[in-house]
Amino acid sequence: MNRLRQLEDQSVYILREAYKHFDNLAMLWSMGKDSTVLLWLARKAFLGHVPFPLLHVDTSYKIPAMIEYRDRLAREWRLNLVIGQNKEALTAGMNHTLGRVTCCTALKTDALKQLVEEKGYTGIILGVRADEEGTRAKERYFSPRDKNSEWDFRDQPPELWDQFKTAFPEGTHIRIHPLLDWTELNIWEYIKLENIPFIDLYLDRGDGTRYRSLGCAPCTFPIKSTAKTVDEIIEELRHTTIAERSGRAQDEGRGMELLRKDGYM
Amino acid sequence: MTATTAKPTEHLNIVLVGHVDHGKSTLLGRLYADTGSLPDGRLEKVQAICRQQGKEFEYAFLFDAFLEEQEQGITIDTARTFFTWNTRQYIIIDAPGHKEFLKNMISGAARAEAALLLIDAAEGVREQSIKHGYLLSLLGVKQVGVVVNKMDLVGYRQEVFEGIETEYRDFLAQLNVVPERVVPVSAKYGDNIVTRSERMSWYRGPTVLETLGLFRKETARAEQPLRFPVQDVYKFDARRILAGRVTAGRLKVGDRLVFSPSNKTANIKSVEAFNIEPQPIEAQAGQSIGITLDEQIFIERGEIASRQDEIPLVSTAFRANLFWLGRRPLERGKKYVLRLATREVDCEVAAIHRIIDAADLNQRQGASAVGRNEVADLTLRAKSPLSFDLYGSFETTGRFVLVDDFDIAGGGIITELVHDEQEFLRDEARRRDFAWVKGEVGLEERAQHFGHRAAVVLVTGAAHTGKSFLARKLEAFLVAEGRHAYLLDAENLRRGLDADLSQSQKADSAEMVRRYGEVARLLIDTGLIVVSTTNPFGLAHHQVIQAIRTLVHPAPVIAVHMSKTEEEPPPGTDLHFAGPKDFDAAARRILEELKRKGVLAHAIGAKPTFQYSI
Ligand SMILES: Nc1nc2c(ncn2[C@@H]2O[C@H](COP(=O)(O)OP(=O)(O)O)[C@@H](O)[C@H]2O)c(=O)[nH]1
């Protein structure tokens, strides 16, 4: 069987397990390629429906085209969109010049924590992949977070035979990662296979650069690339040796490790 | 010789077992080097380093260096390496220490389809090799190649090899393991690894490389009989879709399915999918799919669909090899949650036959608990019957996990069905259900119409505990609420249906329960809530409860026990009243239980919503 279909079947299985076991479930959607593939997989799993809300943690610094794209798909796919924002921090003037880790913590991690607490979600589905960077490789498909959203990766129960941790004590919640086994290349191959709509910021629109990963405008930089189509991206990825998130400032130094331990997605 | 660079079309998981120092790394180093699988210059580089450090070059170093390189960027908790030859990729799982190894093996981090087992020719068959043999049989690995290494140390002598071969074959035979091949080699000097040894011209069999090629890929799962465990039932729109992943075999529109353990049957009407044109009409092992059926039958998560002539086993008990990872030991008699495919059921350890210590592979008998990182051969007993397969025949439906305190704490593979008391009645129920002549009106339609599902409320207890008083009250309450209920007293059967039986026939308690259960089954099919007081039929209460449950399965049976004083209710009891004064309250309590179990829709007239389905 085709590798992409295998990945799809596994992700669909995980999504269905999540939906079966969590009454208060939500999926994080950043409009990037990964979480959009994840959203598409949810439509696969639930035969065209998306039976849980999609959370967008809005830092207010997202590139405008992303918001347009978000609202268009939400309409067309009849999505239940829930938007979270750390208004307090924004009012107090939080921005990346105060320190990237500080800014991400306030506007993403804290905003998400607030949203999870307010809505009482017990399961959050995220589009992280194991190949993105070191710490993510230690993740499980179903990964518990304690009351403070903290994650102890040394003390994780095994995931045997597609049996996941779906029961948990009061006060914890579970993060669900259906894309763990996917690579960046798989994501693009799948976008092509299924013809999934994506933001054109990922393509070179004439200036010889494109975004390989999308985040907030001030902290995401395009890479040099002349890939103008999905096929060209796929070709490029087959040969690149540069890390995917090299255009993401937060990964410098030990940023990501710190962020993840505290509950960053 | 050079390695094929073509993309592999097949993958095969191989486990390499052998005592430390028997030459595993050397063997792998040789395999890579002699097949030209190493990157250019690698061999020379390691040789140069050895010269520099004044060490003798070892193929093991070569392999270790290579492994480090291969692992970069890949994070896996099993030590495994990849080796491609003739369009087949071998994923070679090394056993660094027994503990981790066993955990990884049993946890399925790496399921081995075949094993290479190393024996040191100079040492002969020692305790370690014996233990490794046990290990392979425990893991259910059926294809085994035995490699007798370090033949150079015994002067490449045929009789030494043959002695070891005979001894080890005899031993493996006791475990029902038949080695494909036994190969004499010297990993250090490259004899019979990739190239045939001139120093052992007496040996005519395959080299290690050829032995790898002889391992068969397991029957593709798609070619096995169908297994489709139901994961969920969706009603997002007018369609009622059974979702799940086909774990073996294939299915297509029009196929007749049997669901186990409920014995329900229906035909596949459609295979549902999103964004696939044209709509698929079939699916096979590995695929996550949705199907609709031509009949509205209640199916719930955990049932396994198959074809009628290839149904899975059904019992409340089975024997298994289990690996325990829990923080607390696994104790006999304690309750655990068992999860098998999509089924979840309470269970307990009925017996621990033997325990194998993962660190030294020593065996222990007569234990009452299994400690962390121990492997046990044990019997599990579930609270209600479940369907499963033997691991030897089916991978996914032949293995299970146990959950202790929210965490997955152990995994096991099923080796044997254990017969239980209900087997006879279960067979009867199954045969009867398969052949049941149905009308046009299904159970679901009746349930919609009546506002409740069919069920049995079985009141047990000694004489003069108020059993029949409560049963009558309950029937009256139900009917007053607009439910369709009927009091079935065994005495009525005795005088009617059983009137032609002789006294001695009437004294056959098991037969009397069977008849009673079959009448209840008929009434269940009419959609009624059957309220019954059992006179004990001369059987223990729990036996009656069990027998009725088996016969009306999968309709719910709510077992209510009455006693004059506080006492331990029989196993399987749902509600217990000790010397109740207020019978109205007791009857209301039963109504609540019926609601909780999803038998009663919450309000009459409102469209019933069922918690779970029959
Ligand atoms: N004489 C001889 N020594 C060997 C042979 N194979 C391995 N050895 C030696 O046995 C030792 C252990 O080998 P190694 O591959 O590291 O064993 P492992 O612990 O099973 O991986 C090393 O010193 C090897 O050189 C062989 O065929 N003949």
XYZ file of C-alpha atoms in Angstrom, chain B residues 278-607:
330
model
C -15.515 7.168 -7.663
C -16.828 5.949 -4.304
C -14.921 2.798 -3.335
C -16.715 -0.529 -3.238
C -14.118 -2.489 -1.321
C -11.414 -2.152 1.299
C -8.569 -4.239 2.636
C -6.345 -4.766 5.660
C -4.772 -1.584 6.933
C -7.433 0.775 5.690
C -9.470 2.990 7.975
C -12.915 2.994 6.475
C -16.610 3.482 7.012
C -19.371 1.140 5.873
C -23.134 1.176 5.910
C -25.306 -1.920 6.253
C -28.462 -2.934 4.453
C -30.268 -3.473 7.744
C -30.621 -1.263 10.775
C -28.986 -3.416 13.399
C -27.518 -2.132 16.617
C -23.786 -2.621 16.576
C -21.424 -1.114 19.037
C -17.734 -0.456 19.287
C -15.721 -3.527 20.103
C -17.541 -6.018 17.909
C -15.465 -7.776 15.279
C -16.966 -8.286 11.844
C -15.958 -11.365 9.869
C -17.483 -13.796 7.426
C -19.767 -16.434 8.841
C -17.491 -19.400 8.132
C -14.405 -17.672 9.545
C -15.587 -16.159 12.791
C -13.175 -15.254 15.573
C -13.106 -17.158 18.854
C -15.443 -16.117 21.639
C -14.895 -16.778 25.304
C -14.488 -15.068 28.625
C -11.056 -16.580 29.109
C -7.814 -17.117 27.272
C -4.209 -17.963 27.870
C -1.531 -15.460 26.913
C 2.088 -14.424 27.149
C 2.167 -11.023 28.731
C 4.867 -8.487 29.316
C 4.339 -6.249 32.324
C 5.583 -2.660 32.357
C 3.454 -1.286 35.165
C 4.809 0.530 38.184
C 2.806 -1.756 40.421
C 2.948 -5.509 39.989
C 0.169 -7.302 38.140
C -1.743 -9.217 40.761
C -3.870 -12.278 40.512
C -7.527 -11.597 41.268
C -7.301 -7.815 40.903
C -9.438 -5.976 38.336
C -7.813 -4.560 35.212
C -9.175 -3.139 32.019
C -8.384 -5.293 29.024
C -8.270 -3.697 25.602
C -8.222 -5.845 22.505
C -8.544 -4.087 19.149
C -11.428 -1.722 19.928
C -12.991 -3.793 22.699
C -12.630 -2.796 26.312
C -13.686 -5.080 29.138
C -12.889 -5.643 32.807
C -10.816 -8.681 33.524
C -8.728 -10.396 36.131
C -5.765 -12.712 36.129
C -7.172 -16.144 36.852
C -3.854 -17.989 36.954
C -0.170 -17.308 36.533
C 1.425 -20.407 35.050
C 5.016 -19.260 34.938
C 7.057 -16.107 34.949
C 10.162 -15.435 32.956
C 12.537 -12.829 34.294
C 13.404 -10.533 31.416
C 16.851 -9.757 32.762
C 18.205 -13.288 32.960
C 15.393 -15.289 31.326
C 15.090 -17.488 34.387
C 11.729 -19.125 34.973
C 9.655 -19.083 38.093
C 6.472 -20.911 39.008
C 3.768 -20.495 41.608
C 3.878 -16.693 41.696
C 0.813 -14.622 42.478
C 2.058 -11.379 40.936
C 4.028 -10.314 37.888
C 6.648 -7.633 38.463
C 7.769 -4.863 36.197
C 9.690 -6.097 33.169
C 8.688 -9.689 33.702
C 7.051 -11.885 31.135
C 4.299 -14.188 32.282
C 2.400 -17.064 30.795
C -1.052 -16.602 32.311
C -4.802 -17.070 32.008
C -7.060 -14.040 31.920
C -10.758 -14.061 32.627
C -12.956 -11.243 31.359
C -16.196 -10.065 32.870
C -18.122 -10.596 29.673
C -17.394 -12.650 26.575
C -15.161 -11.101 23.973
C -14.100 -12.101 20.518
C -10.445 -12.588 19.694
C -8.014 -14.720 17.704
C -4.838 -16.570 18.479
C -1.794 -14.437 17.824
C -0.327 -17.159 15.682
C -3.121 -16.664 13.169
C -3.997 -12.985 13.445
C -1.793 -10.186 14.612
C -4.141 -7.371 15.584
C -7.013 -9.353 17.048
C -4.610 -11.768 18.757
C -3.015 -9.283 21.107
C -4.214 -7.020 23.878
C -3.095 -4.558 26.511
C -3.976 -4.232 30.176
C -4.664 -0.843 31.704
C -3.824 -0.219 35.338
C -4.634 3.109 36.903
C -5.116 4.993 33.605
C -1.894 3.728 32.058
C -1.204 0.968 29.598
C 0.800 -1.290 31.847
C 1.233 -4.486 29.893
C 0.833 -6.101 26.536
C 0.216 -9.691 25.625
C -0.281 -12.138 22.823
C -3.010 -14.766 22.985
C -1.796 -18.325 22.775
C -4.869 -20.395 23.595
C -8.608 -20.194 24.067
C -9.724 -21.287 27.518
C -13.120 -22.913 27.532
C -15.647 -21.498 29.926
C -18.933 -22.826 31.316
C -21.023 -20.888 28.867
C -19.504 -22.368 25.771
C -22.324 -24.788 25.121
C -25.080 -22.211 25.460
C -23.048 -19.685 23.485
C -22.812 -22.091 20.586
C -26.508 -22.707 20.732
C -27.205 -18.962 20.788
C -24.854 -18.395 17.886
C -26.328 -21.132 15.691
C -29.840 -19.970 16.510
C -28.992 -16.307 15.797
C -27.331 -17.027 12.473
C -30.395 -18.893 11.315
C -32.975 -16.612 12.932
C -35.808 -15.801 10.531
C -36.391 -12.088 10.709
C -39.514 -10.129 9.889
C -39.483 -6.734 8.264
C -39.473 -4.915 11.573
C -36.057 -4.683 13.181
C -35.157 -4.306 16.829
C -34.177 -0.720 16.317
C -37.542 0.158 14.817
C -39.282 -1.496 17.733
C -37.086 0.427 20.124
C -37.887 3.710 18.361
C -41.528 2.874 18.485
C -41.609 1.778 22.116
C -39.204 4.383 23.442
C -36.971 1.803 25.026
C -34.753 -1.081 24.162
C -35.529 -4.667 24.995
C -33.896 -5.923 28.161
C -34.202 -8.430 30.957
C -34.437 -7.477 34.606
C -33.590 -10.596 36.533
C -34.419 -10.581 40.220
C -32.554 -13.203 42.226
C -32.538 -14.011 45.927
C -33.606 -16.533 48.527
C -37.264 -17.224 49.338
C -39.177 -14.566 51.281
C -36.889 -11.710 50.417
C -39.642 -9.878 48.546
C -38.379 -10.816 45.079
C -41.727 -11.226 43.406
C -43.194 -8.282 45.235
C -40.447 -6.068 43.816
C -40.719 -7.588 40.357
C -44.473 -6.937 40.254
C -43.966 -3.409 41.457
C -41.357 -2.797 38.765
C -43.576 -4.175 36.024
C -46.395 -1.926 37.203
C -44.121 1.129 37.340
C -42.812 0.497 33.870
C -46.244 0.057 32.342
C -47.540 3.134 34.188
C -44.714 5.079 32.560
C -45.864 3.845 29.177
C -43.154 1.203 28.746
C -43.787 -2.254 27.391
C -42.946 -4.656 30.140
C -43.910 -8.203 30.990
C -43.453 -10.334 34.066
C -42.177 -13.746 33.090
C -42.469 -16.271 35.870
C -40.698 -19.581 35.473
C -43.645 -21.299 37.084
C -45.793 -20.479 34.039
C -43.349 -22.235 31.757
C -43.294 -25.266 33.957
C -47.036 -25.730 33.620
C -47.272 -24.917 29.924
C -44.260 -25.309 27.720
C -42.699 -27.900 30.018
C -45.925 -29.765 30.846
C -44.954 -32.788 28.768
C -41.666 -33.306 30.589
C -41.236 -36.045 33.123
C -40.371 -35.239 36.727
C -36.772 -36.261 36.175
C -36.528 -34.118 33.072
C -37.943 -31.226 35.059
C -35.243 -31.797 37.620
C -32.564 -31.104 35.003
C -31.820 -27.562 36.146
C -29.536 -26.644 33.275
C -32.232 -27.621 30.796
C -34.889 -25.663 32.670
C -32.716 -22.543 32.623
C -32.054 -23.059 28.940
C -35.765 -23.209 28.169
C -36.463 -20.198 30.278
C -33.655 -18.276 28.554
C -34.972 -19.150 25.113
C -38.458 -17.912 26.013
C -36.914 -14.702 27.333
C -34.981 -14.444 24.053
C -38.263 -14.639 22.105
C -39.817 -11.920 24.218
C -36.696 -9.796 23.790
C -37.168 -10.054 20.057
C -40.621 -8.551 20.447
C -38.985 -5.514 22.017
C -40.254 -6.043 25.576
C -38.606 -5.375 28.886
C -38.844 -8.766 30.521
C -39.094 -8.657 34.293
C -38.476 -11.975 35.858
C -38.256 -13.531 39.220
C -36.295 -16.681 39.060
C -36.994 -19.461 41.300
C -33.455 -20.670 41.525
C -33.883 -23.685 39.170
C -31.693 -25.478 41.651
C -28.645 -23.620 40.350
C -26.511 -21.014 42.040
C -27.751 -17.476 41.358
C -24.666 -16.476 39.426
C -24.999 -19.513 37.180
C -28.552 -18.532 36.340
C -27.508 -14.942 35.664
C -24.708 -16.115 33.405
C -26.831 -18.574 31.482
C -29.581 -16.030 30.829
C -27.004 -13.455 29.785
C -25.520 -15.887 27.298
C -28.870 -16.832 25.832
C -30.311 -13.355 25.398
C -26.946 -11.867 24.464
C -26.397 -9.096 23.446
C -29.574 -7.721 25.058
C -28.728 -6.231 28.446
C -29.565 -8.218 31.560
C -29.890 -6.191 34.745
C -29.338 -8.552 37.640
C -31.008 -7.445 40.875
C -30.247 -9.377 44.023
C -32.427 -9.419 47.127
C -31.382 -10.604 50.555
C -32.788 -10.271 54.042
C -29.547 -9.118 55.555
C -26.344 -7.582 54.278
C -24.472 -10.219 52.363
C -22.112 -10.481 49.431
C -24.299 -10.509 46.281
C -23.573 -13.180 43.648
C -20.969 -12.271 41.009
C -22.450 -10.361 38.084
C -25.045 -8.523 40.192
C -25.864 -4.966 39.129
C -28.056 -3.917 42.052
C -28.332 -5.328 45.523
C -31.057 -4.671 48.079
C -30.587 -5.996 51.596
C -33.848 -6.148 53.540
C -35.468 -3.212 51.762
C -38.363 -1.524 53.557
C -39.329 0.868 50.810
C -40.098 -1.190 47.723
C -41.191 1.857 45.742
C -37.748 3.333 46.203
C -36.153 0.040 45.192
C -38.255 -0.131 42.029
C -37.337 3.461 41.202
C -33.706 2.618 41.724
C -34.059 -0.120 39.093
C -35.684 2.370 36.715
C -32.676 4.613 37.170
C -30.370 1.752 36.423
C -32.346 1.028 33.254
C -31.890 4.658 32.239
C -28.229 4.604 33.078
C -27.722 1.484 31.002
C -29.408 3.216 28.106
C -32.402 0.853 28.064
C -34.960 3.567 28.711
C -34.933 6.650 26.558
C -35.092 9.558 28.903
C -38.525 10.859 28.177
C -41.522 9.175 26.684
C -42.531 10.694 23.380
C -39.205 12.368 22.829
C -37.117 10.733 20.138
